[in-house]
Short mmCIF file of C-alpha atoms and ligand atoms in Angstrom, two decimals:
data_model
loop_
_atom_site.label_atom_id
_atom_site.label_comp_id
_atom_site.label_asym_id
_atom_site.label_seq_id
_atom_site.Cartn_x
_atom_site.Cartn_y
_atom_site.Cartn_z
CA UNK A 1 12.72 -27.93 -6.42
CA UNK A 2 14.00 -30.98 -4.29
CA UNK A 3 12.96 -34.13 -5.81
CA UNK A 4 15.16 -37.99 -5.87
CA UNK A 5 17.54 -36.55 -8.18
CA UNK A 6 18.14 -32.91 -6.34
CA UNK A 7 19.34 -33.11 -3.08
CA UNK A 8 21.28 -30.05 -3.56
CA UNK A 9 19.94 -26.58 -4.35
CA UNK A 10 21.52 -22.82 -4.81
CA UNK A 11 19.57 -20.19 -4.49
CA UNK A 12 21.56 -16.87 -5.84
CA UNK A 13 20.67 -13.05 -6.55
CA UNK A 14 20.69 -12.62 -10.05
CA UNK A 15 20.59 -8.73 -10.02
CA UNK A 16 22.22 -7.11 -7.80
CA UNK A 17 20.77 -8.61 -4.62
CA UNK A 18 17.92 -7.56 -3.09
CA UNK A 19 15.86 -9.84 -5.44
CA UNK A 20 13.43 -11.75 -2.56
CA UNK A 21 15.93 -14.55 -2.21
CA UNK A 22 15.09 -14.30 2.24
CA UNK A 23 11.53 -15.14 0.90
CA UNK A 24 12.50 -18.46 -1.17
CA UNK A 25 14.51 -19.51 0.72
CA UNK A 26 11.93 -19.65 3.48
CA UNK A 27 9.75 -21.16 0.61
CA UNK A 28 11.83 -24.01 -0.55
CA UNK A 29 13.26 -24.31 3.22
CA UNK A 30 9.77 -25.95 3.98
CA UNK A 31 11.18 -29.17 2.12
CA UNK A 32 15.02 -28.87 3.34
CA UNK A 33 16.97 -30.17 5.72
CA UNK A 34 19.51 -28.21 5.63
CA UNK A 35 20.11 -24.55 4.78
CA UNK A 36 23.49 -23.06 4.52
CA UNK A 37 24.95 -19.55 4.26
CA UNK A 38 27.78 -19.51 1.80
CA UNK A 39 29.11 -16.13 1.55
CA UNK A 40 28.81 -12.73 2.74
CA UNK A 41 28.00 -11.15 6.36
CA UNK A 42 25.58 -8.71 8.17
CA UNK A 43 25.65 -6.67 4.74
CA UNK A 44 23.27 -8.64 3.81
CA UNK A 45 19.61 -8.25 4.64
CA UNK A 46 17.10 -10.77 4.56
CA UNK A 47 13.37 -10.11 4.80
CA UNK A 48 10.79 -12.41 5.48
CA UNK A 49 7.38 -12.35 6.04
CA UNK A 50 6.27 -15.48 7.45
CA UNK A 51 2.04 -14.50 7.51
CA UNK A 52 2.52 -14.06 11.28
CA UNK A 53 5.07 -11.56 11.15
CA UNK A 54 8.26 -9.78 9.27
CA UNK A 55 11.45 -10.65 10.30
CA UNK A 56 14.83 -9.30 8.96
CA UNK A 57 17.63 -11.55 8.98
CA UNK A 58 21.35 -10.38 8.27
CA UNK A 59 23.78 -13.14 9.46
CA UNK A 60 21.46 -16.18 10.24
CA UNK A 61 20.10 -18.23 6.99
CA UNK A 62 16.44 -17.63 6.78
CA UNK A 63 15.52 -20.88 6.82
CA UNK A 64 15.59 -21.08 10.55
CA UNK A 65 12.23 -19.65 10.43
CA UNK A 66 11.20 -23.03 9.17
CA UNK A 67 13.25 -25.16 11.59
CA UNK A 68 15.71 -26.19 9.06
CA UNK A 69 18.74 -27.32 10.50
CA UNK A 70 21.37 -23.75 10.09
CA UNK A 71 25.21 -23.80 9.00
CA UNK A 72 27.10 -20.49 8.71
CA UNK A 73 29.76 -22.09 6.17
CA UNK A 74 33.55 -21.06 5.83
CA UNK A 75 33.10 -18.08 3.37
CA UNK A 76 30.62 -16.17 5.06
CA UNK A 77 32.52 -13.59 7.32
CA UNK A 78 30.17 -13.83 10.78
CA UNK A 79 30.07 -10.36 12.91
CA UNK A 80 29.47 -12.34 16.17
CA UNK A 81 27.65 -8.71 17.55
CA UNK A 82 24.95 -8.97 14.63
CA UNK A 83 24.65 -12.68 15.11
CA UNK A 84 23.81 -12.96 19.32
CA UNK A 85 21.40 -9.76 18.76
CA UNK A 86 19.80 -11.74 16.22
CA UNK A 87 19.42 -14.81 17.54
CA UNK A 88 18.44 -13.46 20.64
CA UNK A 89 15.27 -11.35 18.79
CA UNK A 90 14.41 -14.65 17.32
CA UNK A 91 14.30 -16.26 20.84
CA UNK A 92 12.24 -13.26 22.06
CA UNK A 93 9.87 -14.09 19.07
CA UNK A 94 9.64 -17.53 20.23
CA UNK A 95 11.56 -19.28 17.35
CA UNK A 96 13.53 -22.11 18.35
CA UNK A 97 17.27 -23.06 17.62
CA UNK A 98 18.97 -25.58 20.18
CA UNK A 99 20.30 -27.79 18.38
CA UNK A 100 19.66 -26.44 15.03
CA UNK A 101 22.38 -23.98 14.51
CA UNK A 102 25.61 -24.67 13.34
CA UNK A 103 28.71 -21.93 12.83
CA UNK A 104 31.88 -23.24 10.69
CA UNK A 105 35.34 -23.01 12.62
CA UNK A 106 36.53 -21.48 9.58
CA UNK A 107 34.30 -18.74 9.06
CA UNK A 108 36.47 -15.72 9.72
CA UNK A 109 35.26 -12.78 12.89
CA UNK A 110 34.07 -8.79 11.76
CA UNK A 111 35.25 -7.25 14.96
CA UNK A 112 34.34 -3.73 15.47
CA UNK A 113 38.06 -2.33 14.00
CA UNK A 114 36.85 -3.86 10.40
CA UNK A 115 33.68 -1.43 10.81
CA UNK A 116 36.09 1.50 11.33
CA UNK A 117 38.30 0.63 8.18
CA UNK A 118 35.39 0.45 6.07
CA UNK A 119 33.88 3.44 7.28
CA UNK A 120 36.77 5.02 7.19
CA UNK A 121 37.76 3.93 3.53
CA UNK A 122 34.35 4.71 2.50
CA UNK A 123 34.97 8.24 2.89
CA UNK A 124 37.55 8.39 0.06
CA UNK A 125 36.35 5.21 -2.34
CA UNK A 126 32.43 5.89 -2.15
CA UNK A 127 32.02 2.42 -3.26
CA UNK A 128 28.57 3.04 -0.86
CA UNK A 129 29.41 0.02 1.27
CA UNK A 130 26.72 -1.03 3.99
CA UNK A 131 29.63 0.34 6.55
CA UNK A 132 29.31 -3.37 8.22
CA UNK A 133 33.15 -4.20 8.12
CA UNK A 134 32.70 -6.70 4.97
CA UNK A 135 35.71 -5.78 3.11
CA UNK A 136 38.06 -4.74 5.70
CA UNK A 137 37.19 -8.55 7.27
CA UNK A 138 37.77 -10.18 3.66
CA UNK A 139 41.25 -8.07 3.22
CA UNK A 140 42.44 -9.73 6.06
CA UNK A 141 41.09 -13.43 5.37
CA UNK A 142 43.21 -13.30 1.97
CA UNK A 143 46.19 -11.44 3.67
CA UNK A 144 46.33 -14.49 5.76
CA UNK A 145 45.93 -12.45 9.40
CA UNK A 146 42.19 -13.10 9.91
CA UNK A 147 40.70 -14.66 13.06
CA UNK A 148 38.60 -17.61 12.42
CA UNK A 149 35.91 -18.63 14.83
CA UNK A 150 38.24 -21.70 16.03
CA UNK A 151 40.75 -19.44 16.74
CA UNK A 152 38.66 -19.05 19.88
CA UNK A 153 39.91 -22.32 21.16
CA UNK A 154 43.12 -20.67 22.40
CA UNK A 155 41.83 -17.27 23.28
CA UNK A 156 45.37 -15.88 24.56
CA UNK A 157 46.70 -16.41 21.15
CA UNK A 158 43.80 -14.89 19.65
CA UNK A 159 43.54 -11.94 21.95
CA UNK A 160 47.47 -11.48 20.66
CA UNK A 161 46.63 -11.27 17.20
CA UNK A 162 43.30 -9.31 17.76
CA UNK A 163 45.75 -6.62 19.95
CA UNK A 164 48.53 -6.50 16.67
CA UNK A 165 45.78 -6.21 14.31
CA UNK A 166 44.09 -3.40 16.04
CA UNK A 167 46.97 -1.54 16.51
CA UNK A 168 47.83 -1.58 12.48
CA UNK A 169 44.10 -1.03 12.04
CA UNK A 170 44.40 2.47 14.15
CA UNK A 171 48.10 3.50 11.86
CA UNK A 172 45.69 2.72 8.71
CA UNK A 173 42.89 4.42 10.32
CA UNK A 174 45.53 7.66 11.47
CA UNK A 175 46.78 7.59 7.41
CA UNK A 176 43.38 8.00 6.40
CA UNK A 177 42.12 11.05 8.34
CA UNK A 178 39.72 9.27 10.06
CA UNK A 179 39.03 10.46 13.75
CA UNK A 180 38.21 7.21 15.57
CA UNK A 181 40.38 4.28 17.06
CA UNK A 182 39.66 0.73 17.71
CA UNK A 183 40.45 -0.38 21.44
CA UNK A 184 42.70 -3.48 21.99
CA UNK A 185 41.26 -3.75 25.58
CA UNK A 186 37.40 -3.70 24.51
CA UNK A 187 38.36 -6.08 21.38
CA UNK A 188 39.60 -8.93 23.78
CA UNK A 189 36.90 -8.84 26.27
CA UNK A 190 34.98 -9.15 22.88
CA UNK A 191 36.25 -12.29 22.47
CA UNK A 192 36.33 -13.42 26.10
CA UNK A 193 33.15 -13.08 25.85
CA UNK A 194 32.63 -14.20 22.78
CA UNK A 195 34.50 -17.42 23.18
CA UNK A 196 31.78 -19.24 25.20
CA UNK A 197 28.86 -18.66 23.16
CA UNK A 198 30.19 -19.21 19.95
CA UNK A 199 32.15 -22.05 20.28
CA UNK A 200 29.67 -24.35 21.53
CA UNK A 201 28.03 -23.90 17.78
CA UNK A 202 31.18 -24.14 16.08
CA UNK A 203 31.68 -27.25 13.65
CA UNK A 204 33.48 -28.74 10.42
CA UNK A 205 30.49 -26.91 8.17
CA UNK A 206 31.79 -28.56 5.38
CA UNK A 207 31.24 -32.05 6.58
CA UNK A 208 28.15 -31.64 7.80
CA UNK A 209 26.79 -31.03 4.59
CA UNK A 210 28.41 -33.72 3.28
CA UNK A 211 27.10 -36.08 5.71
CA UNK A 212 23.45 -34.64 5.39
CA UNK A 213 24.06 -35.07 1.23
CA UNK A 214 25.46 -38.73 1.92
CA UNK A 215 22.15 -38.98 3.92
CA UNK A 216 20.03 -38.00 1.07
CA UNK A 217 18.73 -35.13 2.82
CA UNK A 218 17.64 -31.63 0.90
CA UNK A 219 20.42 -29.26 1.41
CA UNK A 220 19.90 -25.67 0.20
CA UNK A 221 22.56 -23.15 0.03
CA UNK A 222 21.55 -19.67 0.37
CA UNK A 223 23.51 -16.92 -1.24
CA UNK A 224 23.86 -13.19 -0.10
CA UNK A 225 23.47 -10.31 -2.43
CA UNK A 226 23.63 -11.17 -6.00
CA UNK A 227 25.58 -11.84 -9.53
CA UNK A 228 26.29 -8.10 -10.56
CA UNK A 229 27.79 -7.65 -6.87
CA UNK A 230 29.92 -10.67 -6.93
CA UNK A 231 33.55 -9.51 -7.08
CA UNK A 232 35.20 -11.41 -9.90
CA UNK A 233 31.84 -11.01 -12.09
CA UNK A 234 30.19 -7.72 -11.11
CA UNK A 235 30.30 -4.20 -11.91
CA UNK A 236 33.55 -3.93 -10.13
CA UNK A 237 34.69 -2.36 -8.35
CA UNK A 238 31.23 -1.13 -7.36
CA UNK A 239 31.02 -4.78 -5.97
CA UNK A 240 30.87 -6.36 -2.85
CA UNK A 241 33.91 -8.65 -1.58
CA UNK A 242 32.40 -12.04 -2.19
CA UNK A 243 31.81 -14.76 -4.69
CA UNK A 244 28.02 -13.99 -4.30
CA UNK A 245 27.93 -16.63 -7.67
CA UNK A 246 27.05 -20.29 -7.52
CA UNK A 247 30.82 -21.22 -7.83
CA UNK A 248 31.31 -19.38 -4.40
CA UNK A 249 28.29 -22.00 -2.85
CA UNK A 250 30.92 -24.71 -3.19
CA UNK A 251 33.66 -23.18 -2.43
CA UNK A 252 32.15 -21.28 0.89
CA UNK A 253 30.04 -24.50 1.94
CA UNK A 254 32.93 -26.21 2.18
CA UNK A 255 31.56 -28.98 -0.80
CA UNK A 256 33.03 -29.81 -3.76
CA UNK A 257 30.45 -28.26 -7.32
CA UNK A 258 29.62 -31.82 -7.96
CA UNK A 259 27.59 -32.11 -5.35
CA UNK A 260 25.46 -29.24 -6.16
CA UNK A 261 22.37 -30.35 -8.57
CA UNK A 262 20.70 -26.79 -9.22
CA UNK A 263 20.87 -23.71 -8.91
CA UNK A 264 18.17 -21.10 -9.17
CA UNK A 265 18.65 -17.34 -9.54
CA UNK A 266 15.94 -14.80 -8.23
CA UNK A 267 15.03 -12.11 -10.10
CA UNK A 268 13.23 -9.15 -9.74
CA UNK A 269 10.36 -8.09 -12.55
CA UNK A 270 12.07 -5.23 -12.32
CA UNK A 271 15.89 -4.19 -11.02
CA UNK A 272 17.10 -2.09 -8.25
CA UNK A 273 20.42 -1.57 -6.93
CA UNK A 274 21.40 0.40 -3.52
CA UNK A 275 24.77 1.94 -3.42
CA UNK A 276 27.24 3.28 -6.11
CA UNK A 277 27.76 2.17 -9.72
CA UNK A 278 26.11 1.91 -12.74
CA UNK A 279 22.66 1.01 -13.68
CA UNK A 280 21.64 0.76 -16.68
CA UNK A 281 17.93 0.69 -16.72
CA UNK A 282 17.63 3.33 -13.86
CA UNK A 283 14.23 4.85 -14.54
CA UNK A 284 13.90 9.05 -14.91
CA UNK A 285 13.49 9.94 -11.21
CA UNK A 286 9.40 10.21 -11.20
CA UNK A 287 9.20 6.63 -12.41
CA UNK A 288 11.83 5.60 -10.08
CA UNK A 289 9.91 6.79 -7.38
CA UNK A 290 6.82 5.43 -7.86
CA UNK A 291 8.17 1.64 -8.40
CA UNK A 292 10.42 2.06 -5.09
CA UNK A 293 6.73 3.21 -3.89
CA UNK A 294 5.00 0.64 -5.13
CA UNK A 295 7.85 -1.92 -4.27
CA UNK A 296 9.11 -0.29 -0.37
CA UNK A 297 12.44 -0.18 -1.83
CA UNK A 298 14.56 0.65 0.47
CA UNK A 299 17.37 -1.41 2.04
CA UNK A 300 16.90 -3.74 4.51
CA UNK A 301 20.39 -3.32 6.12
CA UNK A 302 20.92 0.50 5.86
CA UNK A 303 17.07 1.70 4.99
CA UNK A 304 19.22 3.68 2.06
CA UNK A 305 16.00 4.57 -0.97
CA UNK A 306 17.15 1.53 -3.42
CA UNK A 307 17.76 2.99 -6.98
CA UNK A 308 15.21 1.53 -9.35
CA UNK A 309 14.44 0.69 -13.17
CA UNK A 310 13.01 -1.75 -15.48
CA UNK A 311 13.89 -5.07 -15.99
CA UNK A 312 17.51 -5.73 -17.61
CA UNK A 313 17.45 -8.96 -19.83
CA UNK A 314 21.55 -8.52 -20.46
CA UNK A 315 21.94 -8.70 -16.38
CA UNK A 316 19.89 -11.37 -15.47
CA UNK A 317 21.09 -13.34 -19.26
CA UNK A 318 24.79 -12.97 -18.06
CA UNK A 319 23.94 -13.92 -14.52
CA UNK A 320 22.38 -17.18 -16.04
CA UNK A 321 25.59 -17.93 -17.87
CA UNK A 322 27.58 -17.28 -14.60
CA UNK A 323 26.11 -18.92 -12.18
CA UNK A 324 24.84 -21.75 -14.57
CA UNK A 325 21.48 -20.98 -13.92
CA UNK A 326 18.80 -24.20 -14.25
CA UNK A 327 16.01 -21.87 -13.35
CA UNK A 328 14.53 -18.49 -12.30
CA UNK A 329 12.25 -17.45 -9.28
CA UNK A 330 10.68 -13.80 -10.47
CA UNK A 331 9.65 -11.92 -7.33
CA UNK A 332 7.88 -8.72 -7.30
CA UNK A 333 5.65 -9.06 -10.25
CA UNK A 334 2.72 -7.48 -7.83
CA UNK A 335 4.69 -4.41 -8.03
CA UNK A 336 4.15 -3.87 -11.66
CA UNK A 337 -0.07 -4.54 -11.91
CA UNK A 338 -0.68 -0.73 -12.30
CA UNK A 339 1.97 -0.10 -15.22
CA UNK A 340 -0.56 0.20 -18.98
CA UNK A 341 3.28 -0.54 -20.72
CA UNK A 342 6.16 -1.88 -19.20
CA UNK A 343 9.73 -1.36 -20.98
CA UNK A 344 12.44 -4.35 -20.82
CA UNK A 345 15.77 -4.08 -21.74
CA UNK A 346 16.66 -6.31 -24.72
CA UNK A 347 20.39 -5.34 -25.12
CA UNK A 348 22.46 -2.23 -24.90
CA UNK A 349 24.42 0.06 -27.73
CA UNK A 350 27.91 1.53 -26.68
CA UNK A 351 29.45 4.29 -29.09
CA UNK A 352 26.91 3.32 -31.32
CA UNK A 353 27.78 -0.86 -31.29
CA UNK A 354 25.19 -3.09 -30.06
CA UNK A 355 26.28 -5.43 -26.90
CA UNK A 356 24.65 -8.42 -25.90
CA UNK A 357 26.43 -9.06 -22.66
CA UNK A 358 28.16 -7.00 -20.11
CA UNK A 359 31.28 -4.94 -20.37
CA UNK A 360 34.05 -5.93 -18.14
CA UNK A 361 34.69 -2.15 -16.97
CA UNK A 362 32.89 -0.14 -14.74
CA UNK A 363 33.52 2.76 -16.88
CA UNK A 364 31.84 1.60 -20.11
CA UNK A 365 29.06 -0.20 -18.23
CA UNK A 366 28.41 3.44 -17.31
CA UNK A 367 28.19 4.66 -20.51
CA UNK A 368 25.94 1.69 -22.30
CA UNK A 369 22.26 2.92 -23.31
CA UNK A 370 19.85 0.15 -22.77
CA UNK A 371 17.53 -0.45 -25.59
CA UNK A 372 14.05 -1.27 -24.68
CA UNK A 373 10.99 -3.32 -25.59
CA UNK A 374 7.64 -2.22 -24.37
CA UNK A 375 5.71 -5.04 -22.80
CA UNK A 376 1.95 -4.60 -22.32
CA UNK A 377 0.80 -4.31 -18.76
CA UNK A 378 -1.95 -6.42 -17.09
CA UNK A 379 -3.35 -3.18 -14.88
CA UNK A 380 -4.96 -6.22 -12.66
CA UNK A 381 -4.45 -7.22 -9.08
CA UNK A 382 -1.86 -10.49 -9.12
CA UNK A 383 -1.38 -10.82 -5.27
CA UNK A 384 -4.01 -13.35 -5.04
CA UNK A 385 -3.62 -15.39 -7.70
CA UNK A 386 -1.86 -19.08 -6.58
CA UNK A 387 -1.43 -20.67 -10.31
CA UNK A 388 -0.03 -19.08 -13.55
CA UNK A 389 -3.05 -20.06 -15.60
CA UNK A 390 -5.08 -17.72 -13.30
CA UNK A 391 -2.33 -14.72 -14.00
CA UNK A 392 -3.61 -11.90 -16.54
CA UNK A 393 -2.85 -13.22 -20.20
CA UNK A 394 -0.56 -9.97 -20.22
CA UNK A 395 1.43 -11.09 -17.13
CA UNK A 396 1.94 -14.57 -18.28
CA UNK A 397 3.30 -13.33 -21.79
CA UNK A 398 5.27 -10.83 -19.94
CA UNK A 399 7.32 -13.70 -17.91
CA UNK A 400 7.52 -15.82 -21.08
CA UNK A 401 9.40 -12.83 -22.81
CA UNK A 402 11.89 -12.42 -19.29
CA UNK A 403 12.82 -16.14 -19.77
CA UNK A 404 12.89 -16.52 -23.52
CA UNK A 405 15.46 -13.09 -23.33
CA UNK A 406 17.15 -14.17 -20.06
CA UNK A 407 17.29 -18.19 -22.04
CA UNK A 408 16.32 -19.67 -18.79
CA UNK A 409 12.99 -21.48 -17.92
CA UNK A 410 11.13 -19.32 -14.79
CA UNK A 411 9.91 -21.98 -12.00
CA UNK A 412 8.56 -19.52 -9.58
CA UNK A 413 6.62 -16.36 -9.46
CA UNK A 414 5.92 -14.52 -6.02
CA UNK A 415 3.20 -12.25 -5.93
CA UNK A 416 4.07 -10.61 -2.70
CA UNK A 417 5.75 -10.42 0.64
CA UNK A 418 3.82 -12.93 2.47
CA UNK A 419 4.75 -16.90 2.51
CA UNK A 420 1.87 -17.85 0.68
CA UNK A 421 2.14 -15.51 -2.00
CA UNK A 422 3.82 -17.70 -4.43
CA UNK A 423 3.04 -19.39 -8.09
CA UNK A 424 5.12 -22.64 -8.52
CA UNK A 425 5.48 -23.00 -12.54
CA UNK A 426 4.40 -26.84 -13.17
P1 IMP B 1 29.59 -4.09 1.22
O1 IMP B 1 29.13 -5.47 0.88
O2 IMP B 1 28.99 -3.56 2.50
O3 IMP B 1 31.07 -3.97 1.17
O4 IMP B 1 29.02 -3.12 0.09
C1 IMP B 1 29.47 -3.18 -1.26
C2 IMP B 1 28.31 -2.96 -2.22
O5 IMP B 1 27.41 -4.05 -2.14
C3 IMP B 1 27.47 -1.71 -1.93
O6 IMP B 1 26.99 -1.21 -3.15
C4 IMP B 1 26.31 -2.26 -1.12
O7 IMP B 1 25.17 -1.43 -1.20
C5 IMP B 1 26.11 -3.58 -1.83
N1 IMP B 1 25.46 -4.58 -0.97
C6 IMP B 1 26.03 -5.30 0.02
N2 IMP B 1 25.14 -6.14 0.57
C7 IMP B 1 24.00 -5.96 -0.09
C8 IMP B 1 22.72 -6.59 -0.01
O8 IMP B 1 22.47 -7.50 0.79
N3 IMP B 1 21.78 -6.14 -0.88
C9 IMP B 1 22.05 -5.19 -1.80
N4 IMP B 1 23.21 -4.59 -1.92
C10 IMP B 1 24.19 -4.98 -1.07
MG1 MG B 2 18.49 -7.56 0.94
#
């Protein structure tokens, strides 16, 4: 991926997350520098399996598993809880991080009261959030009353704001019928304590990605969840409350989109999605269960069964045009060895009108019928095999038909969970 004319690389979920992205990055972090979170929180969960071990990573970029240098940039929201717990496992586990992790000053705080409010809103919207305080925390960033790790710096002003907040966060909380209440006393010892571990990591994200760019180092950005969750572009509002698109890299790393050179979207062979909304190539429920069988589908954050289906050409098409796509990792194709046909969606009908893209509302996307293509299946083992001419003539033809119908050239095939378990397309 990196080479003298790509310095910088996005790696997005092009699906609606889920896709293996925790595994490429950890791939492609072998040859970076730098690896930065853009977006999102500790909704999102990250699995890697490194061939000595799994690890499950919700606020820290994976590629600190490599010894990349880490930056938690300005539009992910950082639960400071979910962070120390997880960088304290990762000590435990003996990987290292002094001096390798950065946190941006700008990056706005999930305190526990944003948990509350989005368990507490859940109960009426059933959006099927991951209850970790995500929206609740990006409400208040755009209604200008969020606290931003540098608000730290003058921890009597923040504990003021932190008291007023929870205070309207318990009315809200009252108006909703929920039973709980967020305590102003246990949210500023929070920060007390929060104050001298944090800080110490916070920095001016955005510049030091600059710097490392004006360096010539490899900088990857690493996106959360994926294109069909992203809240301008998904299947709103069955979204989450990010700019999980490549657009939102820039924007969240604190760079400007020039600097950004590529930007790769990970797919699935198939597509799964865990929470509410439409799907429109969920499989019957028998086939659905045996792919989240055969795949261990269930969510990494929540352990919620993830809904699956077959692969969905107008998604992943419309996430290449979003994102601007310049190539696709496809992850999981393992998962499909057993299957003697495997259907692909092509393009879906609504009231009898063919669609080649996706509506904007959540209401007709519910209603589309997907119209299929049956692929041949390979019915071979792949998990071994290290170079696509050694992939089953049926598995080969079966990726050239995802990136002729998604119009984007595939660069990497994984095979499986493990590190090692990965086809780079020459
Ligand atoms: P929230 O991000 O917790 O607000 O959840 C909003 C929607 O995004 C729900 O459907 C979640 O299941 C989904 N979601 C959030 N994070 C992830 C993720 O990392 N993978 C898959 N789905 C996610
Ligand atoms: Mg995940």
């Amino acid at each position: 991926m990196f080479g003298p004319k790509t310095h910088c690389v996005v790696v997005v979920g092009a699906q609606w997350g889920d896709e293996g992205k925790g595994k490429v990055v950890d791939v492609l972090a072998e040859r970076a520098d730098l690896v930065v979170r853009y977006q999102g929180g500790a909704n999102a969960g990250h699995t890697v399996d490194t061939g000595a071990g799994e690890f499950v990573l919700h606020q820290i970029p994976s590629g600190i598993l490599q010894g990349a240098v880490c930056v938690v940039g300005n539009g992910v929201v950082l639960d400071p809880e979910t962070f120390f717990t997880e960088l304290d496992a990762l000590a435990a586990r003996g990987v290292k991080y002094d001096g390798k992790l950065y946190v941006s000053d700008r990056a706005h705080l999930t305190l526990p009261f944003h948990k509350l409010l989005d368990r507490a809103r859940e109960k009426h919207e059933r959006i099927g959030t991951t209850g970790r305080g995500i929206g609740p925390t990006y409400e208040d960033k755009y209604g200008r009353r969020g606290i931003r790790v540098g608000d730290l710096k003058n921890l009597a002003g923040a504990s003021t704001r932190v008291c007023a907040r929870v205070a309207e966060a318990n009315q809200m909380l009252e108006l909703l019928g929920y039973a709980e209440r967020a305590d102003a006393t246990e949210h500023v010892a929070l920060l007390e304590r929060l104050a001298p571990r944090l800080l110490p990591l916070a920095v001016d994200a955005g510049r030091v990605v600059y710097e490392a760019l004006a360096r010539g180092e490899a900088v990857l950005l690493e996106g959360a969840q994926g294109a069909l969750l992203d809240v301008d572009h998904g299947t709103y509002p069955y979204v989450t409350s990010s700019n999980t698109t490549a657009g939102g890299a820039a924007v969240g790393a604190g760079i400007g989109p020039t600097a950004i050179d590529a930007v790769l979207g990970v797919v699935k062979a198939y597509t799964t999605r865990v929470g509410n909304g439409p799907l429109p190539t969920e499989a019957e429920p028998a086939i659905a269960e045996e792919i989240r069988r055969l795949g261990g589908e269930f969510g990494a954050t929540t352990g919620r069964p993830r809904r699956c289906g077959w692969f969905d050409a107008v998604v992943v098409r419309y996430a290449v045009r979003v994102n601007g796509l310049t190539g696709l990792a496809v992850t999981k194709l393992d998962v499909l060895d057993t299957f003697a046909q495997i259907p692909v969606c092509v393009s879906y009908t609504l009231d009898g009108e063919e669609l080649d893209t996706m509506p904007a509302d959540g209401e007709s996307i519910g209603r589309v019928r997907a119209v299929y293509e049956q692929l041949p299946g390979w019915q071979k083992p792949t998990s071994a095999v290290r170079r696509l001419a050694d992939l089953p003539a049926a598995a080969r033809a079966y990726l050239d038909r995802l990136q002729d119908l998604a119009r984007c050239p595939v660069r990497y095939v994984s095979v499986g969970t493990r590190r090692d378990q990965i086809i780079e397309v020459p």
